[in-house]
Tab-separated table of C-alpha atoms in Angstrom:
chain	number	residue	atom	x	y	z
A	1	MET	CA	134.884	216.209	-44.018
A	2	GLY	CA	132.206	215.111	-41.534
A	3	SER	CA	131.942	211.771	-39.766
A	4	ARG	CA	129.871	210.053	-42.455
A	5	LYS	CA	130.440	209.340	-46.106
A	6	LEU	CA	129.009	211.705	-48.722
A	7	LYS	CA	125.751	210.642	-50.328
A	8	LEU	CA	124.147	211.765	-53.560
A	9	GLY	CA	122.064	214.899	-52.984
A	10	ASP	CA	123.781	215.921	-49.753
A	11	ILE	CA	123.990	219.624	-49.076
A	12	VAL	CA	127.635	220.344	-48.284
A	13	PHE	CA	129.516	223.449	-47.253
A	14	CYS	CA	132.873	224.963	-46.439
A	15	GLN	CA	133.543	227.731	-43.939
A	16	ARG	CA	134.652	230.934	-45.648
A	17	ASP	CA	136.012	234.183	-44.194
A	18	ASN	CA	133.449	236.963	-43.957
A	19	ILE	CA	135.197	240.256	-44.728
A	20	LEU	CA	132.074	242.228	-43.769
A	21	PHE	CA	131.827	240.943	-40.167
A	22	GLY	CA	135.257	239.375	-39.604
A	23	ASP	CA	133.807	235.945	-38.835
A	24	LYS	CA	132.902	232.898	-40.937
A	25	TYR	CA	129.917	231.923	-43.059
A	26	GLN	CA	128.901	228.637	-44.677
A	27	HIS	CA	129.326	228.302	-48.435
A	28	TYR	CA	126.619	225.751	-49.458
A	29	ARG	CA	126.543	223.387	-52.453
A	30	VAL	CA	124.890	220.192	-53.722
A	31	TYR	CA	126.859	216.929	-53.883
A	32	ALA	CA	126.157	215.358	-57.289
A	33	GLY	CA	128.061	212.087	-56.824
A	34	TYR	CA	131.355	210.947	-58.319
A	35	LYS	CA	133.266	213.602	-56.293
A	36	LYS	CA	131.393	216.422	-58.079
A	37	ILE	CA	129.682	219.496	-56.629
A	38	ILE	CA	127.039	221.698	-58.287
A	39	HIS	CA	127.320	225.321	-57.206
A	40	TYR	CA	127.781	228.936	-58.176
A	41	ILE	CA	131.241	229.675	-59.494
A	42	LYS	CA	132.740	233.150	-59.573
A	43	GLY	CA	132.135	235.338	-62.543
A	44	ASP	CA	133.959	238.474	-63.605
A	45	SER	CA	133.173	240.239	-60.320
A	46	PRO	CA	132.328	239.194	-56.731
A	47	PHE	CA	128.684	239.983	-57.526
A	48	ASP	CA	128.548	237.753	-60.586
A	49	GLY	CA	128.440	233.999	-60.990
A	50	ARG	CA	126.902	231.053	-62.758
A	51	ILE	CA	125.957	227.550	-61.709
A	52	ALA	CA	128.403	224.817	-62.721
A	53	GLU	CA	129.476	221.301	-61.818
A	54	THR	CA	133.053	221.084	-60.524
A	55	SER	CA	135.250	218.751	-58.511
A	56	ILE	CA	135.152	218.699	-54.714
A	57	GLU	CA	138.785	219.830	-54.696
A	58	GLU	CA	138.016	222.889	-56.806
A	59	PHE	CA	135.062	223.793	-54.596
A	60	CYS	CA	136.927	223.326	-51.288
A	61	ASP	CA	140.072	225.117	-52.436
A	62	GLY	CA	141.950	223.716	-49.424
A	63	ASP	CA	139.101	224.204	-46.921
A	64	THR	CA	137.358	221.406	-45.004
A	65	LEU	CA	134.149	220.022	-46.523
A	66	TYR	CA	131.204	219.537	-44.141
A	67	ILE	CA	127.888	217.757	-44.659
A	68	ALA	CA	124.798	219.738	-43.650
A	69	GLU	CA	122.599	217.210	-41.868
A	70	ASP	CA	118.827	217.527	-42.193
A	71	ASP	CA	118.420	218.757	-38.603
A	72	SER	CA	120.874	221.614	-39.188
A	73	LEU	CA	119.093	222.481	-42.433
A	74	LEU	CA	115.804	222.617	-40.529
A	75	SER	CA	117.272	225.203	-38.161
A	76	ILE	CA	117.714	227.580	-41.114
A	77	PHE	CA	113.932	227.795	-41.411
A	78	GLN	CA	113.012	227.987	-37.701
A	79	ASP	CA	112.966	231.772	-37.469
A	80	ALA	CA	110.991	232.085	-40.702
A	81	GLY	CA	108.298	229.723	-39.421
A	82	ALA	CA	108.620	227.513	-42.512
A	83	THR	CA	108.541	223.715	-42.413
A	84	PRO	CA	110.314	222.374	-45.481
A	85	THR	CA	109.923	218.925	-46.984
A	86	PHE	CA	113.247	217.549	-48.185
A	87	TYR	CA	113.557	216.049	-51.638
A	88	GLY	CA	115.256	212.693	-52.028
A	89	PRO	CA	118.808	212.463	-53.391
A	90	ARG	CA	117.968	212.102	-57.088
A	91	LYS	CA	115.389	214.919	-57.110
A	92	THR	CA	117.845	217.233	-55.287
A	93	VAL	CA	120.553	216.594	-57.896
A	94	GLN	CA	118.026	216.822	-60.736
A	95	CYS	CA	116.982	220.298	-59.518
A	96	ALA	CA	120.633	221.354	-59.300
A	97	ARG	CA	121.468	220.056	-62.780
A	98	LEU	CA	118.516	221.931	-64.281
A	99	MET	CA	120.178	225.158	-63.145
A	100	ILE	CA	123.653	224.502	-64.618
A	101	GLY	CA	124.703	227.408	-66.828
A	102	GLN	CA	122.306	229.919	-65.288
A	103	GLY	CA	123.944	233.108	-64.118
A	104	ASP	CA	121.408	235.127	-62.173
A	105	TYR	CA	123.515	235.329	-58.985
A	106	ASN	CA	122.492	237.951	-56.444
A	107	LEU	CA	124.242	238.185	-53.074
A	108	PHE	CA	121.064	239.008	-51.138
A	109	ASP	CA	118.290	236.975	-52.717
A	110	HIS	CA	119.708	234.402	-55.133
A	111	ASN	CA	123.059	233.175	-53.845
A	112	TYR	CA	124.864	229.886	-53.148
A	113	GLU	CA	122.825	229.178	-50.010
A	114	HIS	CA	119.483	229.936	-51.662
A	115	PHE	CA	120.452	227.686	-54.572
A	116	ALA	CA	121.339	224.681	-52.371
A	117	ILE	CA	118.274	225.061	-50.149
A	118	TRP	CA	116.003	225.422	-53.192
A	119	CYS	CA	117.450	222.242	-54.741
A	120	LYS	CA	116.744	220.305	-51.519
A	121	THR	CA	113.339	221.801	-50.613
A	122	ASP	CA	111.957	223.987	-53.445
A	123	LEU	CA	111.759	226.828	-50.886
A	124	LYS	CA	113.239	230.208	-51.714
A	125	LYS	CA	113.746	231.722	-48.290
A	126	LEU	CA	116.031	234.539	-47.261
A	127	THR	CA	118.621	233.129	-44.873
A	128	GLN	CA	122.123	234.016	-43.640
A	129	LEU	CA	122.664	236.773	-46.234
A	130	SER	CA	119.185	238.243	-46.221
A	131	ILE	CA	118.765	241.862	-45.191
A	132	GLU	CA	117.127	240.641	-41.963
A	133	GLY	CA	119.959	238.181	-41.329
A	134	LEU	CA	122.606	240.845	-41.873
A	135	VAL	CA	120.876	243.275	-39.486
A	136	VAL	CA	120.632	240.658	-36.741
A	137	ARG	CA	124.291	239.646	-37.210
A	138	PHE	CA	125.348	243.294	-37.024
A	139	LEU	CA	123.315	243.925	-33.891
A	140	LYS	CA	124.535	240.753	-32.207
A	141	SER	CA	128.129	241.865	-32.686
A	142	LYS	CA	127.599	245.105	-30.732
A	143	MET	CA	127.675	245.601	-26.962
A	144	GLY	CA	125.049	246.857	-24.533
A	145	LEU	CA	121.481	247.608	-25.512
A	146	LEU	CA	121.950	246.687	-29.172
A	147	LYS	CA	123.367	243.281	-28.199
A	148	TRP	CA	120.483	242.680	-25.785
A	149	LEU	CA	117.939	243.694	-28.441
A	150	ALA	CA	119.480	241.348	-31.008
A	151	ASP	CA	119.443	238.471	-28.524
A	152	GLU	CA	115.733	239.112	-27.951
A	153	ILE	CA	114.915	239.049	-31.693
């Protein structure tokens, strides 16, 4: 875990293996206090899930837990030109708890990252798994002209 103690309403994440690109991605959640995390849990298929409250241990599954600081959360919105206002701890957890039991998971526009960011800001922005984000990641992984183009984007 990071260098500071977890606080109610923190956005937390673990690094997960990305089978599509062979690198890592951040798996975001909301810290609800009392060593509990609110997040999407797997459903019957990789493209299915519902929001639930579980233990930190269950969420981490042996991986390291990191705290997403506000400045790193702000960087998510830089390219989109959005300036979010962060909710306080109780409002963040309240938003997360309102979603418990819902199962409208969608990898590209309603996933774990969208859920955590929405709980903290009420913004529903496409981020690391958006179509645009996937295209840029693909281009950045290639050599030559495509790599240069992606770096310019």
